[in-house]
mmCIF file of N, CA and C in Angstrom:
data_model
loop_
_atom_site.group_PDB
_atom_site.id
_atom_site.type_symbol
_atom_site.label_atom_id
_atom_site.label_comp_id
_atom_site.label_asym_id
_atom_site.label_seq_id
_atom_site.Cartn_x
_atom_site.Cartn_y
_atom_site.Cartn_z
ATOM 1 N N VAL A 1 32.153 41.752 75.934
ATOM 2 C CA VAL A 1 33.044 40.635 75.614
ATOM 3 C C VAL A 1 34.391 41.208 75.213
ATOM 4 N N GLN A 2 35.423 40.839 75.959
ATOM 5 C CA GLN A 2 36.735 41.372 75.618
ATOM 6 C C GLN A 2 37.849 40.462 76.100
ATOM 7 N N LEU A 3 39.034 40.696 75.506
ATOM 8 C CA LEU A 3 40.253 40.013 75.898
ATOM 9 C C LEU A 3 41.219 41.051 76.444
ATOM 10 N N GLN A 4 41.812 40.770 77.568
ATOM 11 C CA GLN A 4 42.741 41.691 78.213
ATOM 12 C C GLN A 4 44.088 41.025 78.369
ATOM 13 N N ALA A 5 45.079 41.496 77.597
ATOM 14 C CA ALA A 5 46.427 40.948 77.692
ATOM 15 C C ALA A 5 47.236 41.716 78.725
ATOM 16 N N SER A 6 48.091 41.011 79.426
ATOM 17 C CA SER A 6 48.959 41.634 80.414
ATOM 18 C C SER A 6 50.242 40.824 80.554
ATOM 19 N N GLY A 7 51.203 41.395 81.275
ATOM 20 C CA GLY A 7 52.440 40.682 81.552
ATOM 21 C C GLY A 7 53.634 41.136 80.743
ATOM 22 N N GLY A 8 53.421 42.065 79.826
ATOM 23 C CA GLY A 8 54.541 42.563 79.049
ATOM 24 C C GLY A 8 55.470 43.417 79.890
ATOM 25 N N GLY A 9 56.634 43.748 79.321
ATOM 26 C CA GLY A 9 57.586 44.578 80.035
ATOM 27 C C GLY A 9 58.937 44.557 79.355
ATOM 28 N N LEU A 10 59.923 45.073 80.081
ATOM 29 C CA LEU A 10 61.295 45.137 79.579
ATOM 30 C C LEU A 10 62.101 44.005 80.205
ATOM 31 N N VAL A 11 62.800 43.259 79.358
ATOM 32 C CA VAL A 11 63.605 42.143 79.852
ATOM 33 C C VAL A 11 64.881 42.058 79.020
ATOM 34 N N GLN A 12 65.937 41.565 79.636
ATOM 35 C CA GLN A 12 67.193 41.392 78.901
ATOM 36 C C GLN A 12 67.138 40.136 78.047
ATOM 37 N N ALA A 13 67.918 40.121 76.996
ATOM 38 C CA ALA A 13 68.012 38.940 76.159
ATOM 39 C C ALA A 13 68.369 37.728 77.007
ATOM 40 N N GLY A 14 67.710 36.623 76.725
ATOM 41 C CA GLY A 14 67.908 35.414 77.501
ATOM 42 C C GLY A 14 66.946 35.272 78.663
ATOM 43 N N GLY A 15 66.214 36.328 78.956
ATOM 44 C CA GLY A 15 65.269 36.301 80.059
ATOM 45 C C GLY A 15 63.926 35.710 79.690
ATOM 46 N N SER A 16 62.995 35.785 80.634
ATOM 47 C CA SER A 16 61.676 35.184 80.451
ATOM 48 C C SER A 16 60.577 36.153 80.851
ATOM 49 N N LEU A 17 59.437 35.971 80.227
ATOM 50 C CA LEU A 17 58.218 36.685 80.592
ATOM 51 C C LEU A 17 57.043 35.738 80.420
ATOM 52 N N ARG A 18 55.976 35.988 81.174
ATOM 53 C CA ARG A 18 54.756 35.216 81.009
ATOM 54 C C ARG A 18 53.606 36.175 80.737
ATOM 55 N N LEU A 19 53.037 36.051 79.579
ATOM 56 C CA LEU A 19 51.883 36.864 79.230
ATOM 57 C C LEU A 19 50.604 36.132 79.619
ATOM 58 N N SER A 20 49.616 36.908 80.013
ATOM 59 C CA SER A 20 48.302 36.367 80.316
ATOM 60 C C SER A 20 47.264 37.059 79.454
ATOM 61 N N CYS A 21 46.211 36.347 79.146
ATOM 62 C CA CYS A 21 45.094 36.903 78.399
ATOM 63 C C CYS A 21 43.821 36.498 79.131
ATOM 64 N N ALA A 22 43.204 37.449 79.785
ATOM 65 C CA ALA A 22 41.987 37.191 80.530
ATOM 66 C C ALA A 22 40.776 37.537 79.666
ATOM 67 N N ALA A 23 39.893 36.574 79.501
ATOM 68 C CA ALA A 23 38.676 36.788 78.729
ATOM 69 C C ALA A 23 37.532 37.121 79.673
ATOM 70 N N SER A 24 36.700 38.043 79.264
ATOM 71 C CA SER A 24 35.576 38.419 80.105
ATOM 72 C C SER A 24 34.334 38.629 79.257
ATOM 73 N N GLY A 25 33.210 38.606 79.894
ATOM 74 C CA GLY A 25 31.950 38.817 79.200
ATOM 75 C C GLY A 25 31.191 37.530 78.927
ATOM 76 N N ARG A 26 31.930 36.465 78.708
ATOM 77 C CA ARG A 26 31.336 35.144 78.515
ATOM 78 C C ARG A 26 32.460 34.125 78.600
ATOM 79 N N THR A 27 32.095 32.852 78.618
ATOM 80 C CA THR A 27 33.101 31.823 78.657
ATOM 81 C C THR A 27 33.707 31.613 77.270
ATOM 82 N N PHE A 28 35.023 31.345 77.254
ATOM 83 C CA PHE A 28 35.718 31.072 76.004
ATOM 84 C C PHE A 28 36.205 29.627 75.951
ATOM 85 N N GLU A 29 35.637 28.778 76.781
ATOM 86 C CA GLU A 29 36.157 27.419 76.899
ATOM 87 C C GLU A 29 35.987 26.598 75.627
ATOM 88 N N LYS A 30 35.138 27.025 74.705
ATOM 89 C CA LYS A 30 34.960 26.302 73.450
ATOM 90 C C LYS A 30 35.570 27.041 72.257
ATOM 91 N N ASN A 31 36.304 28.116 72.534
ATOM 92 C CA ASN A 31 36.926 28.894 71.464
ATOM 93 C C ASN A 31 38.423 28.619 71.403
ATOM 94 N N HIS A 32 38.935 28.442 70.182
ATOM 95 C CA HIS A 32 40.378 28.407 70.026
ATOM 96 C C HIS A 32 40.923 29.815 70.310
ATOM 97 N N MET A 33 42.118 29.866 70.873
ATOM 98 C CA MET A 33 42.701 31.164 71.201
ATOM 99 C C MET A 33 44.156 31.206 70.758
ATOM 100 N N GLY A 34 44.690 32.400 70.657
ATOM 101 C CA GLY A 34 46.063 32.498 70.175
ATOM 102 C C GLY A 34 46.715 33.827 70.475
ATOM 103 N N TRP A 35 47.946 33.959 69.981
ATOM 104 C CA TRP A 35 48.742 35.165 70.141
ATOM 105 C C TRP A 35 49.314 35.584 68.787
ATOM 106 N N PHE A 36 49.250 36.868 68.527
ATOM 107 C CA PHE A 36 49.935 37.484 67.402
ATOM 108 C C PHE A 36 50.853 38.567 67.968
ATOM 109 N N ARG A 37 51.775 39.022 67.154
ATOM 110 C CA ARG A 37 52.629 40.121 67.570
ATOM 111 C C ARG A 37 52.918 41.040 66.389
ATOM 112 N N GLN A 38 53.236 42.281 66.716
ATOM 113 C CA GLN A 38 53.589 43.250 65.693
ATOM 114 C C GLN A 38 54.772 44.071 66.165
ATOM 115 N N ALA A 39 55.869 43.931 65.458
ATOM 116 C CA ALA A 39 57.071 44.694 65.757
ATOM 117 C C ALA A 39 57.021 46.031 65.018
ATOM 118 N N PRO A 40 57.763 47.012 65.493
ATOM 119 C CA PRO A 40 57.766 48.325 64.839
ATOM 120 C C PRO A 40 58.135 48.231 63.363
ATOM 121 N N GLY A 41 57.300 48.786 62.521
ATOM 122 C CA GLY A 41 57.579 48.797 61.092
ATOM 123 C C GLY A 41 57.338 47.487 60.379
ATOM 124 N N LYS A 42 56.772 46.510 61.074
ATOM 125 C CA LYS A 42 56.535 45.203 60.464
ATOM 126 C C LYS A 42 55.059 44.841 60.502
ATOM 127 N N GLU A 43 54.703 43.858 59.697
ATOM 128 C CA GLU A 43 53.327 43.389 59.691
ATOM 129 C C GLU A 43 53.061 42.508 60.905
ATOM 130 N N ARG A 44 51.802 42.430 61.252
ATOM 131 C CA ARG A 44 51.400 41.573 62.348
ATOM 132 C C ARG A 44 51.648 40.120 61.962
ATOM 133 N N GLU A 45 52.193 39.320 62.880
ATOM 134 C CA GLU A 45 52.482 37.930 62.571
ATOM 135 C C GLU A 45 51.949 36.995 63.650
ATOM 136 N N PHE A 46 51.627 35.800 63.213
ATOM 137 C CA PHE A 46 51.161 34.755 64.110
ATOM 138 C C PHE A 46 52.309 34.294 64.998
ATOM 139 N N VAL A 47 51.997 34.030 66.275
ATOM 140 C CA VAL A 47 53.000 33.519 67.215
ATOM 141 C C VAL A 47 52.648 32.104 67.669
ATOM 142 N N ALA A 48 51.434 31.938 68.215
ATOM 143 C CA ALA A 48 51.051 30.643 68.770
ATOM 144 C C ALA A 48 49.541 30.576 68.884
ATOM 145 N N ALA A 49 49.028 29.349 68.906
ATOM 146 C CA ALA A 49 47.597 29.144 69.106
ATOM 147 C C ALA A 49 47.374 27.858 69.873
ATOM 148 N N VAL A 50 46.267 27.830 70.608
ATOM 149 C CA VAL A 50 45.914 26.655 71.395
ATOM 150 C C VAL A 50 44.469 26.308 71.132
ATOM 151 N N LYS A 51 44.215 25.037 70.921
ATOM 152 C CA LYS A 51 42.870 24.538 70.687
ATOM 153 C C LYS A 51 42.007 24.736 71.929
ATOM 154 N N TRP A 52 40.708 24.805 71.758
ATOM 155 C CA TRP A 52 39.809 25.057 72.883
ATOM 156 C C TRP A 52 40.035 24.064 74.019
ATOM 157 N N SER A 53 40.372 22.819 73.692
ATOM 158 C CA SER A 53 40.560 21.776 74.697
ATOM 159 C C SER A 53 41.943 21.827 75.348
ATOM 160 N N GLY A 54 42.848 22.606 74.772
ATOM 161 C CA GLY A 54 44.187 22.719 75.332
ATOM 162 C C GLY A 54 45.137 21.610 74.939
ATOM 163 N N ASP A 55 44.708 20.680 74.102
ATOM 164 C CA ASP A 55 45.531 19.512 73.804
ATOM 165 C C ASP A 55 46.204 19.573 72.438
ATOM 166 N N SER A 56 46.163 20.713 71.819
ATOM 167 C CA SER A 56 46.852 20.886 70.541
ATOM 168 C C SER A 56 47.281 22.333 70.396
ATOM 169 N N THR A 57 48.467 22.524 69.842
ATOM 170 C CA THR A 57 49.014 23.867 69.694
ATOM 171 C C THR A 57 49.728 24.025 68.349
ATOM 172 N N TYR A 58 49.853 25.264 67.934
ATOM 173 C CA TYR A 58 50.676 25.617 66.774
ATOM 174 C C TYR A 58 51.610 26.748 67.196
ATOM 175 N N TYR A 59 52.802 26.775 66.592
ATOM 176 C CA TYR A 59 53.761 27.840 66.842
ATOM 177 C C TYR A 59 54.413 28.272 65.541
ATOM 178 N N VAL A 60 54.773 29.543 65.476
ATOM 179 C CA VAL A 60 55.620 29.981 64.367
ATOM 180 C C VAL A 60 57.012 29.404 64.610
ATOM 181 N N ASP A 61 57.720 29.098 63.545
ATOM 182 C CA ASP A 61 59.013 28.414 63.682
ATOM 183 C C ASP A 61 59.991 29.176 64.571
ATOM 184 N N SER A 62 59.957 30.489 64.527
ATOM 185 C CA SER A 62 60.938 31.291 65.244
ATOM 186 C C SER A 62 60.817 31.217 66.764
ATOM 187 N N VAL A 63 59.699 30.711 67.273
ATOM 188 C CA VAL A 63 59.527 30.630 68.728
ATOM 189 C C VAL A 63 59.443 29.201 69.239
ATOM 190 N N LYS A 64 59.451 28.235 68.338
ATOM 191 C CA LYS A 64 59.364 26.842 68.760
ATOM 192 C C LYS A 64 60.527 26.490 69.679
ATOM 193 N N GLY A 65 60.204 25.804 70.773
ATOM 194 C CA GLY A 65 61.222 25.428 71.742
ATOM 195 C C GLY A 65 61.507 26.493 72.780
ATOM 196 N N ARG A 66 60.997 27.721 72.547
ATOM 197 C CA ARG A 66 61.216 28.816 73.503
ATOM 198 C C ARG A 66 59.908 29.294 74.140
ATOM 199 N N PHE A 67 58.835 29.296 73.387
ATOM 200 C CA PHE A 67 57.535 29.765 73.874
ATOM 201 C C PHE A 67 56.603 28.577 74.086
ATOM 202 N N THR A 68 55.725 28.721 75.086
ATOM 203 C CA THR A 68 54.707 27.709 75.344
ATOM 204 C C THR A 68 53.365 28.393 75.571
ATOM 205 N N VAL A 69 52.381 28.019 74.773
ATOM 206 C CA VAL A 69 51.038 28.552 74.939
ATOM 207 C C VAL A 69 50.195 27.531 75.706
ATOM 208 N N SER A 70 49.374 28.022 76.615
ATOM 209 C CA SER A 70 48.522 27.143 77.403
ATOM 210 C C SER A 70 47.262 27.911 77.797
ATOM 211 N N ARG A 71 46.332 27.207 78.390
ATOM 212 C CA ARG A 71 45.102 27.859 78.822
ATOM 213 C C ARG A 71 44.542 27.171 80.042
ATOM 214 N N ASP A 72 43.764 27.924 80.811
ATOM 215 C CA ASP A 72 43.055 27.409 81.963
ATOM 216 C C ASP A 72 41.596 27.817 81.763
ATOM 217 N N ASN A 73 40.813 26.904 81.260
ATOM 218 C CA ASN A 73 39.419 27.238 80.942
ATOM 219 C C ASN A 73 38.593 27.566 82.187
ATOM 220 N N ALA A 74 38.981 26.998 83.306
ATOM 221 C CA ALA A 74 38.266 27.307 84.544
ATOM 222 C C ALA A 74 38.433 28.774 84.920
ATOM 223 N N LYS A 75 39.564 29.360 84.525
ATOM 224 C CA LYS A 75 39.839 30.770 84.815
ATOM 225 C C LYS A 75 39.588 31.661 83.603
ATOM 226 N N ASN A 76 39.157 31.046 82.486
ATOM 227 C CA ASN A 76 38.908 31.827 81.273
ATOM 228 C C ASN A 76 40.143 32.618 80.853
ATOM 229 N N THR A 77 41.304 31.989 80.978
ATOM 230 C CA THR A 77 42.572 32.674 80.765
ATOM 231 C C THR A 77 43.505 31.833 79.912
ATOM 232 N N MET A 78 44.247 32.527 79.042
ATOM 233 C CA MET A 78 45.278 31.890 78.226
ATOM 234 C C MET A 78 46.626 32.494 78.602
ATOM 235 N N TYR A 79 47.698 31.721 78.419
ATOM 236 C CA TYR A 79 49.030 32.170 78.798
ATOM 237 C C TYR A 79 50.016 31.980 77.643
ATOM 238 N N LEU A 80 51.076 32.755 77.688
ATOM 239 C CA LEU A 80 52.204 32.555 76.782
ATOM 240 C C LEU A 80 53.475 32.680 77.614
ATOM 241 N N GLN A 81 54.093 31.541 77.880
ATOM 242 C CA GLN A 81 55.372 31.529 78.595
ATOM 243 C C GLN A 81 56.472 31.714 77.563
ATOM 244 N N MET A 82 57.262 32.765 77.730
ATOM 245 C CA MET A 82 58.318 33.094 76.771
ATOM 246 C C MET A 82 59.669 32.990 77.464
ATOM 247 N N ASN A 83 60.483 32.066 77.025
ATOM 248 C CA ASN A 83 61.823 31.860 77.571
ATOM 249 C C ASN A 83 62.870 32.164 76.515
ATOM 250 N N SER A 84 64.102 32.334 76.955
ATOM 251 C CA SER A 84 65.223 32.602 76.045
ATOM 252 C C SER A 84 64.874 33.720 75.065
ATOM 253 N N LEU A 85 64.361 34.783 75.592
ATOM 254 C CA LEU A 85 63.911 35.880 74.739
ATOM 255 C C LEU A 85 65.068 36.522 73.983
ATOM 256 N N LYS A 86 64.748 36.957 72.770
ATOM 257 C CA LYS A 86 65.732 37.588 71.891
ATOM 258 C C LYS A 86 65.247 39.000 71.539
ATOM 259 N N PRO A 87 66.158 39.887 71.178
ATOM 260 C CA PRO A 87 65.747 41.244 70.791
ATOM 261 C C PRO A 87 64.702 41.235 69.674
ATOM 262 N N GLU A 88 64.768 40.263 68.794
ATOM 263 C CA GLU A 88 63.796 40.196 67.697
ATOM 264 C C GLU A 88 62.395 39.784 68.157
ATOM 265 N N ASP A 89 62.248 39.421 69.422
ATOM 266 C CA ASP A 89 60.925 39.145 69.973
ATOM 267 C C ASP A 89 60.220 40.428 70.416
ATOM 268 N N THR A 90 60.926 41.531 70.373
ATOM 269 C CA THR A 90 60.329 42.814 70.760
ATOM 270 C C THR A 90 59.151 43.150 69.862
ATOM 271 N N ALA A 91 57.990 43.375 70.479
ATOM 272 C CA ALA A 91 56.772 43.632 69.722
ATOM 273 C C ALA A 91 55.623 43.891 70.692
ATOM 274 N N ILE A 92 54.518 44.338 70.131
ATOM 275 C CA ILE A 92 53.262 44.345 70.884
ATOM 276 C C ILE A 92 52.614 42.986 70.648
ATOM 277 N N TYR A 93 52.243 42.325 71.722
ATOM 278 C CA TYR A 93 51.642 41.003 71.650
ATOM 279 C C TYR A 93 50.138 41.122 71.881
ATOM 280 N N TYR A 94 49.372 40.537 70.960
ATOM 281 C CA TYR A 94 47.921 40.581 71.016
ATOM 282 C C TYR A 94 47.367 39.174 71.238
ATOM 283 N N CYS A 95 46.402 39.069 72.139
ATOM 284 C CA CYS A 95 45.712 37.790 72.259
ATOM 285 C C CYS A 95 44.432 37.850 71.429
ATOM 286 N N VAL A 96 44.056 36.694 70.915
ATOM 287 C CA VAL A 96 42.942 36.613 69.971
ATOM 288 C C VAL A 96 42.094 35.393 70.268
ATOM 289 N N ALA A 97 40.854 35.452 69.781
ATOM 290 C CA ALA A 97 39.938 34.316 69.922
ATOM 291 C C ALA A 97 39.148 34.130 68.636
ATOM 292 N N GLU A 98 38.841 32.887 68.337
ATOM 293 C CA GLU A 98 38.061 32.566 67.143
ATOM 294 C C GLU A 98 36.581 32.425 67.497
ATOM 295 N N PRO A 99 35.732 32.505 66.485
ATOM 296 C CA PRO A 99 34.320 32.211 66.730
ATOM 297 C C PRO A 99 34.161 30.735 67.103
ATOM 298 N N LEU A 100 33.014 30.392 67.632
ATOM 299 C CA LEU A 100 32.742 28.996 67.961
ATOM 300 C C LEU A 100 32.653 28.131 66.708
ATOM 301 N N ASN A 101 32.933 26.840 66.875
ATOM 302 C CA ASN A 101 32.720 25.845 65.826
ATOM 303 C C ASN A 101 33.621 26.024 64.609
ATOM 304 N N VAL A 102 34.760 26.654 64.782
ATOM 305 C CA VAL A 102 35.733 26.750 63.696
ATOM 306 C C VAL A 102 36.658 25.542 63.786
ATOM 307 N N ILE A 103 36.899 24.901 62.646
ATOM 308 C CA ILE A 103 37.739 23.712 62.640
ATOM 309 C C ILE A 103 39.171 24.083 63.001
ATOM 310 N N TRP A 104 39.753 23.307 63.884
ATOM 311 C CA TRP A 104 41.139 23.518 64.296
ATOM 312 C C TRP A 104 42.060 23.071 63.170
ATOM 313 N N SER A 105 42.908 23.963 62.670
ATOM 314 C CA SER A 105 43.798 23.634 61.553
ATOM 315 C C SER A 105 44.927 24.643 61.477
ATOM 316 N N ILE A 106 45.854 24.400 60.546
ATOM 317 C CA ILE A 106 47.000 25.286 60.359
ATOM 318 C C ILE A 106 46.550 26.679 59.910
ATOM 319 N N GLY A 107 45.303 26.775 59.509
ATOM 320 C CA GLY A 107 44.779 28.079 59.123
ATOM 321 C C GLY A 107 44.794 29.106 60.237
ATOM 322 N N VAL A 108 45.088 28.667 61.471
ATOM 323 C CA VAL A 108 45.140 29.602 62.589
ATOM 324 C C VAL A 108 46.223 30.658 62.406
ATOM 325 N N ILE A 109 47.161 30.434 61.491
ATOM 326 C CA ILE A 109 48.239 31.400 61.313
ATOM 327 C C ILE A 109 47.768 32.650 60.573
ATOM 328 N N THR A 110 46.577 32.629 60.020
ATOM 329 C CA THR A 110 46.073 33.779 59.271
ATOM 330 C C THR A 110 45.268 34.704 60.165
ATOM 331 N N THR A 111 45.483 35.994 60.009
ATOM 332 C CA THR A 111 44.811 36.965 60.878
ATOM 333 C C THR A 111 43.302 36.972 60.686
ATOM 334 N N THR A 112 42.839 36.631 59.490
ATOM 335 C CA THR A 112 41.411 36.752 59.190
ATOM 336 C C THR A 112 40.539 35.737 59.921
ATOM 337 N N ARG A 113 41.153 34.712 60.479
ATOM 338 C CA ARG A 113 40.361 33.710 61.210
ATOM 339 C C ARG A 113 39.872 34.229 62.559
ATOM 340 N N TRP A 114 40.573 35.199 63.068
ATOM 341 C CA TRP A 114 40.333 35.605 64.451
ATOM 342 C C TRP A 114 39.424 36.831 64.492
ATOM 343 N N ASN A 115 38.308 36.710 65.202
ATOM 344 C CA ASN A 115 37.327 37.804 65.173
ATOM 345 C C ASN A 115 37.329 38.654 66.425
ATOM 346 N N LEU A 116 38.099 38.272 67.433
ATOM 347 C CA LEU A 116 38.163 39.056 68.659
ATOM 348 C C LEU A 116 39.629 39.269 69.028
ATOM 349 N N TRP A 117 40.019 40.545 69.168
ATOM 350 C CA TRP A 117 41.404 40.916 69.458
ATOM 351 C C TRP A 117 41.462 41.712 70.748
ATOM 352 N N GLY A 118 42.461 41.394 71.568
ATOM 353 C CA GLY A 118 42.712 42.183 72.768
ATOM 354 C C GLY A 118 43.495 43.436 72.416
ATOM 355 N N GLN A 119 43.788 44.241 73.422
ATOM 356 C CA GLN A 119 44.407 45.536 73.178
ATOM 357 C C GLN A 119 45.923 45.473 73.031
ATOM 358 N N GLY A 120 46.554 44.391 73.379
ATOM 359 C CA GLY A 120 47.989 44.250 73.211
ATOM 360 C C GLY A 120 48.786 44.609 74.449
ATOM 361 N N THR A 121 49.918 43.962 74.602
ATOM 362 C CA THR A 121 50.850 44.269 75.682
ATOM 363 C C THR A 121 52.253 44.305 75.089
ATOM 364 N N LEU A 122 53.037 45.301 75.473
ATOM 365 C CA LEU A 122 54.344 45.527 74.860
ATOM 366 C C LEU A 122 55.423 44.693 75.541
ATOM 367 N N VAL A 123 56.175 43.981 74.725
ATOM 368 C CA VAL A 123 57.330 43.227 75.194
ATOM 369 C C VAL A 123 58.572 43.836 74.549
ATOM 370 N N THR A 124 59.523 44.239 75.374
ATOM 371 C CA THR A 124 60.767 44.815 74.878
ATOM 372 C C THR A 124 61.932 43.987 75.406
ATOM 373 N N VAL A 125 62.744 43.474 74.498
ATOM 374 C CA VAL A 125 63.893 42.660 74.868
ATOM 375 C C VAL A 125 65.160 43.416 74.488
ATOM 376 N N SER A 126 65.951 43.731 75.486
ATOM 377 C CA SER A 126 67.179 44.482 75.251
ATOM 378 C C SER A 126 68.356 43.531 75.041
ATOM 379 N N SER A 127 69.300 43.977 74.241
ATOM 380 C CA SER A 127 70.466 43.122 73.940
ATOM 381 C C SER A 127 71.597 43.352 74.916
#
């Protein structure tokens, strides 16, 4: 059972990237999923999360209006569309999944809720 993040790379400020998180080993269609990031020298922070059904999302304030999290349960894949990227978005982005039957709430912003972490993909935004 694992999560594989991909799609990171180098982009200029104002550009866009789309991250993907492919889940394997079992279906994740009933698990809430999300994205965290960690910039050099900083603590890991919550970015976005999507409910198992795909009809509810949370975002950190700094990415609202620029990032969109979504999922395709038929493909066992989650996405993060990142537009209007800024140098401060530079970080390693990790996809995460919660255990089954966890109540969907603002608590998704805490790292301790998530029990499965992918290996991360590096996003670098140049100014």
